[in-house]
PDB file of C-alpha atoms in Angstrom:
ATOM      1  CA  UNK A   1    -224.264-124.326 -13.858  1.00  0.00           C
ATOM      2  CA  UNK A   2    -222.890-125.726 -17.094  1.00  0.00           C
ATOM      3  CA  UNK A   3    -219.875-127.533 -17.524  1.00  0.00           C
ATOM      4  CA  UNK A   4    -216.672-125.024 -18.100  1.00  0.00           C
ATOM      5  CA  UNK A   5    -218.465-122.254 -16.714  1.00  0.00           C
ATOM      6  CA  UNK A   6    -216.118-119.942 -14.849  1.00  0.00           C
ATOM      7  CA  UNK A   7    -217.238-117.106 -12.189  1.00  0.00           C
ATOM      8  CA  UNK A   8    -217.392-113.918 -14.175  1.00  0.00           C
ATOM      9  CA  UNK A   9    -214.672-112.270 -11.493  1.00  0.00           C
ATOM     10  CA  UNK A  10    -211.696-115.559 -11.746  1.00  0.00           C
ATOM     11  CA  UNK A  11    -212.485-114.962 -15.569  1.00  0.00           C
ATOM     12  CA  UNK A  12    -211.844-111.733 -15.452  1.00  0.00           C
ATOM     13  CA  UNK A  13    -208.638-111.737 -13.245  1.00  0.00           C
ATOM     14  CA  UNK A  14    -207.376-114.383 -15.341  1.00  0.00           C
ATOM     15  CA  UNK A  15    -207.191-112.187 -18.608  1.00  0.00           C
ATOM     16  CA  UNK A  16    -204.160-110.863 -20.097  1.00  0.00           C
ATOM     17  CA  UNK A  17    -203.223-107.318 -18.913  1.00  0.00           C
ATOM     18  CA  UNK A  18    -201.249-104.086 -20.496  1.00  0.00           C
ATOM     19  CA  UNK A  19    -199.521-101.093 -18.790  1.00  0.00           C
ATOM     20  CA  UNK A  20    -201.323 -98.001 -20.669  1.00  0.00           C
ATOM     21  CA  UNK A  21    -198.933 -94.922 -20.782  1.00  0.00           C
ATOM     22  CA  UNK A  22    -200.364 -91.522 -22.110  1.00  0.00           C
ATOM     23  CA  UNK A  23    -198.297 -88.452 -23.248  1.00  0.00           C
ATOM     24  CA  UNK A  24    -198.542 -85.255 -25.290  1.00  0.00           C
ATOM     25  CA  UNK A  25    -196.923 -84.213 -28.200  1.00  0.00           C
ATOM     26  CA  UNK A  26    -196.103 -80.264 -27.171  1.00  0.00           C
ATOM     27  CA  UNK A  27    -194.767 -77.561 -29.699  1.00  0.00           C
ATOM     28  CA  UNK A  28    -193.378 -73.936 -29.305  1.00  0.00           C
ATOM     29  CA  UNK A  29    -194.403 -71.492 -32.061  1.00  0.00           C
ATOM     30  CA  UNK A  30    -190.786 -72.158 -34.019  1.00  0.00           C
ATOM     31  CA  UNK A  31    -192.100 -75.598 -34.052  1.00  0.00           C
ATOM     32  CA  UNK A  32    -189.868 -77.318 -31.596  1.00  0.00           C
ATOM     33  CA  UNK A  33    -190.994 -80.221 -29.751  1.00  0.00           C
ATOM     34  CA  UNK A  34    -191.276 -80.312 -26.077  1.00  0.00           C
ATOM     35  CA  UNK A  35    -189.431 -82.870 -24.699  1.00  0.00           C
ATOM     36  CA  UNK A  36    -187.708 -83.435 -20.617  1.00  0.00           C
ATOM     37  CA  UNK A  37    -185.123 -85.350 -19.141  1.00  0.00           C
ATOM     38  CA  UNK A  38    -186.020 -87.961 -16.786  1.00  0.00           C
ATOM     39  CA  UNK A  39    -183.433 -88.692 -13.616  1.00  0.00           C
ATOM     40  CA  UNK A  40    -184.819 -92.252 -13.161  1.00  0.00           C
ATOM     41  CA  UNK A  41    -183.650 -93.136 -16.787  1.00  0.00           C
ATOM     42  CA  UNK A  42    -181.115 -91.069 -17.636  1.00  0.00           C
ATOM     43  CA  UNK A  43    -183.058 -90.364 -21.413  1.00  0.00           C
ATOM     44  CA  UNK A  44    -184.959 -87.675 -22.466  1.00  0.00           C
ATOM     45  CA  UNK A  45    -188.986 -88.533 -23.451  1.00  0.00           C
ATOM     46  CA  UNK A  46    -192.278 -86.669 -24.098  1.00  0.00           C
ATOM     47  CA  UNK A  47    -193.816 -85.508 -21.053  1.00  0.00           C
ATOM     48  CA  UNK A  48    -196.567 -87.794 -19.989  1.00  0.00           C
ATOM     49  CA  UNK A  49    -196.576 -91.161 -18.501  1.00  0.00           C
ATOM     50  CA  UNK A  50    -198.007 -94.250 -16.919  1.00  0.00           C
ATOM     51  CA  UNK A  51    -201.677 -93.950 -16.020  1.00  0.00           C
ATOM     52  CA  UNK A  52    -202.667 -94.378 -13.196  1.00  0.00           C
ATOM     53  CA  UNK A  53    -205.880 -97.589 -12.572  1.00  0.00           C
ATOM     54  CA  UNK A  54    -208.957 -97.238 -13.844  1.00  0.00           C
ATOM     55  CA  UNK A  55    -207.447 -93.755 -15.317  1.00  0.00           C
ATOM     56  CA  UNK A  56    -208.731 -93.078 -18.870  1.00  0.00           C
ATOM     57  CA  UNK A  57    -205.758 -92.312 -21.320  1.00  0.00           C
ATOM     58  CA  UNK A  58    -206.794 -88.884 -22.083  1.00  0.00           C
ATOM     59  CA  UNK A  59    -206.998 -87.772 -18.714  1.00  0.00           C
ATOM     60  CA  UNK A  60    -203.778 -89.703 -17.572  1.00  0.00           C
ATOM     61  CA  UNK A  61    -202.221 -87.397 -20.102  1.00  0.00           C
ATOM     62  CA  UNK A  62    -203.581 -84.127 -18.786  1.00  0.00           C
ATOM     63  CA  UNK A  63    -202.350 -84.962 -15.285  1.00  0.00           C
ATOM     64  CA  UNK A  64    -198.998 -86.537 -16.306  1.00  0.00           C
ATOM     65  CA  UNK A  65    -198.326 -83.107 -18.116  1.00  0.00           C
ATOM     66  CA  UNK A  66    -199.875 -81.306 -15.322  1.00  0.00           C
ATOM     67  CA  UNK A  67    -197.298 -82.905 -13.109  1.00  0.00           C
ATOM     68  CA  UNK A  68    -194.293 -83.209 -15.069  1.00  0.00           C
ATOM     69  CA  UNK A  69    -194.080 -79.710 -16.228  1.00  0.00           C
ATOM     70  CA  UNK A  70    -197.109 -77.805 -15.167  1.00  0.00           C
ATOM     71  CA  UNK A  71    -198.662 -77.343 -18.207  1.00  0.00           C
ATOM     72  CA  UNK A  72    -202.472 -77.344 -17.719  1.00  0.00           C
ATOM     73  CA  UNK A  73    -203.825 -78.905 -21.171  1.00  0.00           C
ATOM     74  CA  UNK A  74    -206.828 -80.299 -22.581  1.00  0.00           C
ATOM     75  CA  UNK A  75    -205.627 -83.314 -24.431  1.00  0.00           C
ATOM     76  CA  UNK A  76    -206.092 -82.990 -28.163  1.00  0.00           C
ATOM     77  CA  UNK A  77    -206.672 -85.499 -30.971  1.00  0.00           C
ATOM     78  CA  UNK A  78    -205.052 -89.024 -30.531  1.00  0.00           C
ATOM     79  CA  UNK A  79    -201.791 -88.705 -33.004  1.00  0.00           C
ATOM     80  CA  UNK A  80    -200.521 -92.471 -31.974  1.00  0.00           C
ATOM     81  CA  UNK A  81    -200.835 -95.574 -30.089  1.00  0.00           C
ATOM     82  CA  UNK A  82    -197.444 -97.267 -29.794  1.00  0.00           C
ATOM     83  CA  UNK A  83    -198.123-101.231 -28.564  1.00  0.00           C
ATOM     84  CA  UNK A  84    -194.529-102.004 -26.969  1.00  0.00           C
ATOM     85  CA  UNK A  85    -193.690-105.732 -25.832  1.00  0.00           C
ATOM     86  CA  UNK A  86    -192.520-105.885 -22.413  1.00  0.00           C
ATOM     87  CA  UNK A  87    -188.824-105.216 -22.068  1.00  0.00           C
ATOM     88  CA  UNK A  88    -186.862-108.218 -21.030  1.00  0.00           C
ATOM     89  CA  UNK A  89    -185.097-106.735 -17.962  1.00  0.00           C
ATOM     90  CA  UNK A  90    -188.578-106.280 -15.986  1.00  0.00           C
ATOM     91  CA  UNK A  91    -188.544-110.353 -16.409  1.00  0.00           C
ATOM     92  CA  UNK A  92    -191.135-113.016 -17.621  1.00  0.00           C
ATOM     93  CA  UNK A  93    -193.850-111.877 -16.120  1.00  0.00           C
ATOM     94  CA  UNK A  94    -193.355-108.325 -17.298  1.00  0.00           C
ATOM     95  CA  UNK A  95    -196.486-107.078 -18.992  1.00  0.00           C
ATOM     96  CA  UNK A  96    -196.099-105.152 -22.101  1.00  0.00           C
ATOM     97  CA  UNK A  97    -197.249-101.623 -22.829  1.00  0.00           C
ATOM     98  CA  UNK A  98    -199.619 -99.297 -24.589  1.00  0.00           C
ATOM     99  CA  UNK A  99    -198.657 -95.966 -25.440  1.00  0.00           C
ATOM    100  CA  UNK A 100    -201.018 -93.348 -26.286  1.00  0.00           C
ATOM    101  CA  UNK A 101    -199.851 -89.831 -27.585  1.00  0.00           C
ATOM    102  CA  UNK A 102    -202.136 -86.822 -27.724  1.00  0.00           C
ATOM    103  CA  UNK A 103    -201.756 -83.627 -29.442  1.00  0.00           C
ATOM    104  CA  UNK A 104    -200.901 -80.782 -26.464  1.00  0.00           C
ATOM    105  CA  UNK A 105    -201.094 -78.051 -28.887  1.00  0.00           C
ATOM    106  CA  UNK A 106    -198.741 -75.272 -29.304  1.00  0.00           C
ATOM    107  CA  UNK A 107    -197.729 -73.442 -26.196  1.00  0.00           C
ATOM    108  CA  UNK A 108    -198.122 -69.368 -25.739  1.00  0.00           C
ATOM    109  CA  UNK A 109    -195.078 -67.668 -25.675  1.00  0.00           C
ATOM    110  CA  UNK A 110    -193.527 -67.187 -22.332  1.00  0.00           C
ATOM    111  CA  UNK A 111    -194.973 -70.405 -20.652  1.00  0.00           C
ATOM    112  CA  UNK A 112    -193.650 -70.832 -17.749  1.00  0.00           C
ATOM    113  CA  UNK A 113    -192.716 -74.497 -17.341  1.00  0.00           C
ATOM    114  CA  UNK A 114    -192.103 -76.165 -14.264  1.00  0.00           C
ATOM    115  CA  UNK A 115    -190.407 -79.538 -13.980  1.00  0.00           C
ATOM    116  CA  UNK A 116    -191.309 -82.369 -11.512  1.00  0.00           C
ATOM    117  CA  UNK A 117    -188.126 -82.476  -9.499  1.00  0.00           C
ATOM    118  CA  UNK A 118    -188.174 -85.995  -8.410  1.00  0.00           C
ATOM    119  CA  UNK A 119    -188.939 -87.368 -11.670  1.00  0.00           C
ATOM    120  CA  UNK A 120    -187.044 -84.431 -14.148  1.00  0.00           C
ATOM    121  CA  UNK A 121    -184.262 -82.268 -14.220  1.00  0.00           C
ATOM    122  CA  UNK A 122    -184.314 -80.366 -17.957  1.00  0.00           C
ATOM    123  CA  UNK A 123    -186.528 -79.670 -20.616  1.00  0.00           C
ATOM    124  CA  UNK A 124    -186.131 -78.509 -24.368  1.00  0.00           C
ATOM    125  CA  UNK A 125    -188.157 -77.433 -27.390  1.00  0.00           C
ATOM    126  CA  UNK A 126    -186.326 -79.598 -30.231  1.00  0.00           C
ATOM    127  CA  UNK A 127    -186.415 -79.048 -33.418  1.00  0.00           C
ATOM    128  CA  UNK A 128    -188.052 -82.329 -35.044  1.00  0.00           C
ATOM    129  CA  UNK A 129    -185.186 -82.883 -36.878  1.00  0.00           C
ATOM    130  CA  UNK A 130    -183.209 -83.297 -33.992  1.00  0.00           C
ATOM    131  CA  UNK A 131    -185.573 -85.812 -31.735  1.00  0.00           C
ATOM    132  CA  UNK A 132    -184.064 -88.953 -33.624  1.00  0.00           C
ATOM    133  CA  UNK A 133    -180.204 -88.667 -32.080  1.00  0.00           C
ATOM    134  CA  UNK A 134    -181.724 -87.242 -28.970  1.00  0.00           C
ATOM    135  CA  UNK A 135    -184.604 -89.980 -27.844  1.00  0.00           C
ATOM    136  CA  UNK A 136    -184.131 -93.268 -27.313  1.00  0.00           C
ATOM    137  CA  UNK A 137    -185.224 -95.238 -31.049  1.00  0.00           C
ATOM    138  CA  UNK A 138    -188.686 -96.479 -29.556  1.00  0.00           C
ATOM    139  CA  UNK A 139    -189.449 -93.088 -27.989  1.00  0.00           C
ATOM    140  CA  UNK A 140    -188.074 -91.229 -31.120  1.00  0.00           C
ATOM    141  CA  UNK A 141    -190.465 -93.404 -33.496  1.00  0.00           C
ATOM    142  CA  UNK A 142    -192.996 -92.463 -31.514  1.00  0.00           C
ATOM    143  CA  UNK A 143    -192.374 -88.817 -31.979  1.00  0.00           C
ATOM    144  CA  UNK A 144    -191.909 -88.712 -35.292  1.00  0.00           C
ATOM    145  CA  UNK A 145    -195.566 -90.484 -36.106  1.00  0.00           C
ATOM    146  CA  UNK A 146    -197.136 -88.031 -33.775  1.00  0.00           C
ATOM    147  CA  UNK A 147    -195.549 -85.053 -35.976  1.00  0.00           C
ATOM    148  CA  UNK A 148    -196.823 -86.915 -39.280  1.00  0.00           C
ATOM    149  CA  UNK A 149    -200.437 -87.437 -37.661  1.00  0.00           C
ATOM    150  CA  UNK A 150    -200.783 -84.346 -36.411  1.00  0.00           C
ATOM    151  CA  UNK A 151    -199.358 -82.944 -40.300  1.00  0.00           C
ATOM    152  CA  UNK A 152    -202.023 -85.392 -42.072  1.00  0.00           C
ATOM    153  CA  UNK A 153    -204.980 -85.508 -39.550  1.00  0.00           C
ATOM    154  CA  UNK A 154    -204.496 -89.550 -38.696  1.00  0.00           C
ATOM    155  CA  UNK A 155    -203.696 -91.374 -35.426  1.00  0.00           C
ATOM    156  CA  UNK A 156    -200.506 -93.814 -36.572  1.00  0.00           C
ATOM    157  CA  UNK A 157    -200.700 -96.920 -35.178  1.00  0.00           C
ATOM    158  CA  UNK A 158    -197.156 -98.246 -34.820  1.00  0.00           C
ATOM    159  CA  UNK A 159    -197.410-102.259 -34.004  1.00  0.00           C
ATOM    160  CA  UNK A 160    -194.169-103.519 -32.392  1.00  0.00           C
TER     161      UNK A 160
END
């Protein structure tokens, strides 16, 4: 062995690692966004969230949805990927996060949505204009690039 070589596993578990959350951007046919209400937060969010190891984002989208709200839903196009710095109460070691938000299309009238109960107690279709005093800023920025993607056929990349 050469000098500095390092063991391609301690290499490995010595890199730098990222949580990678995947949602869905979700209309109704009047064009209201589908957002829900989480319990462990007390905010309201776009259904999706953290996936799970190994977990590909698209398909940790299709069963965060799946779960959340019973929706069944191929994810769509990539709209945005949100890079978030870890938040300072999860402490130094906190990693920071990737978000990735797909287009979930435009649901058929009359689908029947059914919430997670552990993890959500209401959902609404809101109109885009009112997502910005209704999600938190981060999660509201995030919204509103995956409505302008989505209008002009890019993926926004929103750098913290």
């Amino acid at each position: 062995m050469t000098a500095g070589f390092v063991e391609p596993r301690a290499w490995h578990a010595g890199l730098a690692g990222v949580i990678a959350v995947a949602g869905a951007l979700i209309r109704d046919d009047a064009g209201g966004v589908l957002v829900v209400r989480q319990i462990y937060r007390d905010a309201w969010a776009l259904p999706g969230g953290i996936c799970e190891f190994g977990e590909t984002p698209h398909a940790g989208c299709e069963r965060e949805v799946l779960e959340e709200t019973g929706i069944a839903l191929e994810a769509g196009r990539l709209l945005v990927v949100d890079w978030q710095p870890a938040a300072a109460e999860y402490g130094p070691g906190a990693r920071p996060s990737v978000f990735f938000t797909f287009d979930g299309g435009v649901t058929e009238p009359g689908t029947e949505i059914a919430l997670q109960a552990d993890e959500l107690d209401a959902y609404e279709f809101v109109p885009p204009a009112r997502l910005t005093p209704l999600l938190p800023p981060l999660v509201a920025r995030r919204a509103l690039a995956a409505l302008a993607g989505q209008a002009d056929g890019r993926t926004v990349y929103l750098p913290h």
